[in-house]
Short mmCIF file of the N, C-alpha and C atoms (twelve columns), coordinates in Angstrom:
data_MODEL
# 
_entry.id   MODEL 
# 
loop_
_atom_site.group_PDB 
_atom_site.id 
_atom_site.type_symbol 
_atom_site.label_atom_id 
_atom_site.label_alt_id 
_atom_site.label_comp_id 
_atom_site.label_asym_id 
_atom_site.label_seq_id 
_atom_site.Cartn_x 
_atom_site.Cartn_y 
_atom_site.Cartn_z 
_atom_site.pdbx_PDB_model_num 
ATOM 1   N N  . MET A 1  -17.188 5.519   24.417 1 
ATOM 2   C CA . MET A 1  -18.191 4.976   23.491 1 
ATOM 3   C C  . MET A 1  -17.551 4.544   22.167 1 
ATOM 4   N N  . ARG A 2  -16.635 5.353   21.696 1 
ATOM 5   C CA . ARG A 2  -15.983 5.004   20.431 1 
ATOM 6   C C  . ARG A 2  -15.245 3.680   20.547 1 
ATOM 7   N N  . ARG A 3  -14.558 3.521   21.665 1 
ATOM 8   C CA . ARG A 3  -13.816 2.271   21.878 1 
ATOM 9   C C  . ARG A 3  -14.765 1.073   21.864 1 
ATOM 10  N N  . ASN A 4  -15.877 1.207   22.553 1 
ATOM 11  C CA . ASN A 4  -16.859 0.128   22.607 1 
ATOM 12  C C  . ASN A 4  -17.319 -0.267  21.212 1 
ATOM 13  N N  . LYS A 5  -17.590 0.734   20.385 1 
ATOM 14  C CA . LYS A 5  -18.071 0.454   19.016 1 
ATOM 15  C C  . LYS A 5  -17.027 -0.324  18.229 1 
ATOM 16  N N  . THR A 6  -15.777 0.133   18.266 1 
ATOM 17  C CA . THR A 6  -14.719 -0.550  17.508 1 
ATOM 18  C C  . THR A 6  -14.536 -1.966  18.032 1 
ATOM 19  N N  . ASN A 7  -14.574 -2.139  19.351 1 
ATOM 20  C CA . ASN A 7  -14.425 -3.473  19.929 1 
ATOM 21  C C  . ASN A 7  -15.560 -4.379  19.470 1 
ATOM 22  N N  . ARG A 8  -16.762 -3.829  19.423 1 
ATOM 23  C CA . ARG A 8  -17.919 -4.615  18.989 1 
ATOM 24  C C  . ARG A 8  -17.745 -5.056  17.534 1 
ATOM 25  N N  . ILE A 9  -17.296 -4.149  16.689 1 
ATOM 26  C CA . ILE A 9  -17.104 -4.475  15.269 1 
ATOM 27  C C  . ILE A 9  -16.036 -5.569  15.140 1 
ATOM 28  N N  . ALA A 10 -14.961 -5.431  15.890 1 
ATOM 29  C CA . ALA A 10 -13.886 -6.421  15.837 1 
ATOM 30  C C  . ALA A 10 -14.412 -7.775  16.290 1 
ATOM 31  N N  . LEU A 11 -15.195 -7.787  17.368 1 
ATOM 32  C CA . LEU A 11 -15.742 -9.044  17.873 1 
ATOM 33  C C  . LEU A 11 -16.655 -9.685  16.836 1 
ATOM 34  N N  . SER A 12 -17.495 -8.899  16.207 1 
ATOM 35  C CA . SER A 12 -18.413 -9.447  15.208 1 
ATOM 36  C C  . SER A 12 -17.628 -10.039 14.037 1 
ATOM 37  N N  . LYS A 13 -16.536 -9.358  13.643 1 
ATOM 38  C CA . LYS A 13 -15.716 -9.870  12.541 1 
ATOM 39  C C  . LYS A 13 -15.089 -11.198 12.933 1 
ATOM 40  N N  . ILE A 14 -14.588 -11.280 14.181 1 
ATOM 41  C CA . ILE A 14 -13.977 -12.528 14.659 1 
ATOM 42  C C  . ILE A 14 -15.032 -13.636 14.681 1 
ATOM 43  N N  . GLU A 15 -16.229 -13.287 15.157 1 
ATOM 44  C CA . GLU A 15 -17.310 -14.278 15.211 1 
ATOM 45  C C  . GLU A 15 -17.642 -14.781 13.817 1 
ATOM 46  N N  . LEU A 16 -17.673 -13.892 12.838 1 
ATOM 47  C CA . LEU A 16 -17.961 -14.287 11.456 1 
ATOM 48  C C  . LEU A 16 -16.894 -15.255 10.955 1 
ATOM 49  N N  . LEU A 17 -15.631 -14.935 11.236 1 
ATOM 50  C CA . LEU A 17 -14.538 -15.800 10.787 1 
ATOM 51  C C  . LEU A 17 -14.651 -17.174 11.437 1 
ATOM 52  N N  . ILE A 18 -14.997 -17.187 12.721 1 
ATOM 53  C CA . ILE A 18 -15.116 -18.467 13.431 1 
ATOM 54  C C  . ILE A 18 -16.250 -19.294 12.840 1 
ATOM 55  N N  . THR A 19 -17.390 -18.654 12.592 1 
ATOM 56  C CA . THR A 19 -18.539 -19.387 12.042 1 
ATOM 57  C C  . THR A 19 -18.213 -19.907 10.642 1 
ATOM 58  N N  . GLN A 20 -17.521 -19.098 9.847  1 
ATOM 59  C CA . GLN A 20 -17.150 -19.528 8.495  1 
ATOM 60  C C  . GLN A 20 -16.209 -20.735 8.560  1 
ATOM 61  N N  . ALA A 21 -15.230 -20.678 9.454  1 
ATOM 62  C CA . ALA A 21 -14.292 -21.797 9.602  1 
ATOM 63  C C  . ALA A 21 -15.030 -23.038 10.084 1 
ATOM 64  N N  . PHE A 22 -15.988 -22.850 10.994 1 
ATOM 65  C CA . PHE A 22 -16.781 -23.969 11.520 1 
ATOM 66  C C  . PHE A 22 -17.585 -24.627 10.399 1 
ATOM 67  N N  . LEU A 23 -18.268 -23.805 9.592  1 
ATOM 68  C CA . LEU A 23 -19.063 -24.335 8.483  1 
ATOM 69  C C  . LEU A 23 -18.164 -25.052 7.476  1 
ATOM 70  N N  . TYR A 24 -16.977 -24.473 7.218  1 
ATOM 71  C CA . TYR A 24 -16.054 -25.066 6.258  1 
ATOM 72  C C  . TYR A 24 -15.600 -26.441 6.737  1 
ATOM 73  N N  . SER A 25 -15.305 -26.549 8.049  1 
ATOM 74  C CA . SER A 25 -14.858 -27.830 8.591  1 
ATOM 75  C C  . SER A 25 -15.977 -28.862 8.492  1 
ATOM 76  N N  . ILE A 26 -17.214 -28.434 8.725  1 
ATOM 77  C CA . ILE A 26 -18.360 -29.355 8.634  1 
ATOM 78  C C  . ILE A 26 -18.499 -29.842 7.193  1 
ATOM 79  N N  . LYS A 27 -18.358 -28.933 6.238  1 
ATOM 80  C CA . LYS A 27 -18.461 -29.309 4.823  1 
ATOM 81  C C  . LYS A 27 -17.378 -30.326 4.469  1 
ATOM 82  N N  . ARG A 28 -16.157 -30.085 4.936  1 
ATOM 83  C CA . ARG A 28 -15.050 -31.013 4.657  1 
ATOM 84  C C  . ARG A 28 -15.339 -32.384 5.248  1 
ATOM 85  N N  . GLN A 29 -15.864 -32.389 6.484  1 
ATOM 86  C CA . GLN A 29 -16.164 -33.660 7.136  1 
ATOM 87  C C  . GLN A 29 -17.233 -34.424 6.368  1 
ATOM 88  N N  . SER A 30 -18.269 -33.727 5.920  1 
ATOM 89  C CA . SER A 30 -19.357 -34.378 5.193  1 
ATOM 90  C C  . SER A 30 -18.828 -34.954 3.877  1 
ATOM 91  N N  . LYS A 31 -17.932 -34.224 3.210  1 
ATOM 92  C CA . LYS A 31 -17.354 -34.713 1.957  1 
ATOM 93  C C  . LYS A 31 -16.551 -35.983 2.214  1 
ATOM 94  N N  . GLN A 32 -15.778 -35.990 3.317  1 
ATOM 95  C CA . GLN A 32 -14.975 -37.171 3.647  1 
ATOM 96  C C  . GLN A 32 -15.885 -38.362 3.928  1 
ATOM 97  N N  . ASN A 33 -17.010 -38.108 4.606  1 
ATOM 98  C CA . ASN A 33 -17.941 -39.182 4.923  1 
ATOM 99  C C  . ASN A 33 -18.526 -39.783 3.647  1 
ATOM 100 N N  . TYR A 34 -18.818 -38.941 2.657  1 
ATOM 101 C CA . TYR A 34 -19.375 -39.438 1.393  1 
ATOM 102 C C  . TYR A 34 -18.355 -40.298 0.655  1 
ATOM 103 N N  . GLN A 35 -17.079 -39.938 0.762  1 
ATOM 104 C CA . GLN A 35 -16.035 -40.671 0.051  1 
ATOM 105 C C  . GLN A 35 -15.876 -42.081 0.608  1 
ATOM 106 N N  . ILE A 36 -16.068 -42.248 1.930  1 
ATOM 107 C CA . ILE A 36 -15.856 -43.564 2.548  1 
ATOM 108 C C  . ILE A 36 -16.923 -44.548 2.088  1 
# 
């Protein structure tokens, strides 16, 4: 059970990082579109 909990926390952290990177890339793309 302990292992499962730690794995879940790690997965959630990875998911957060992925979503943050995804949002950041979208923001960068939108900024580039405005510049053109």
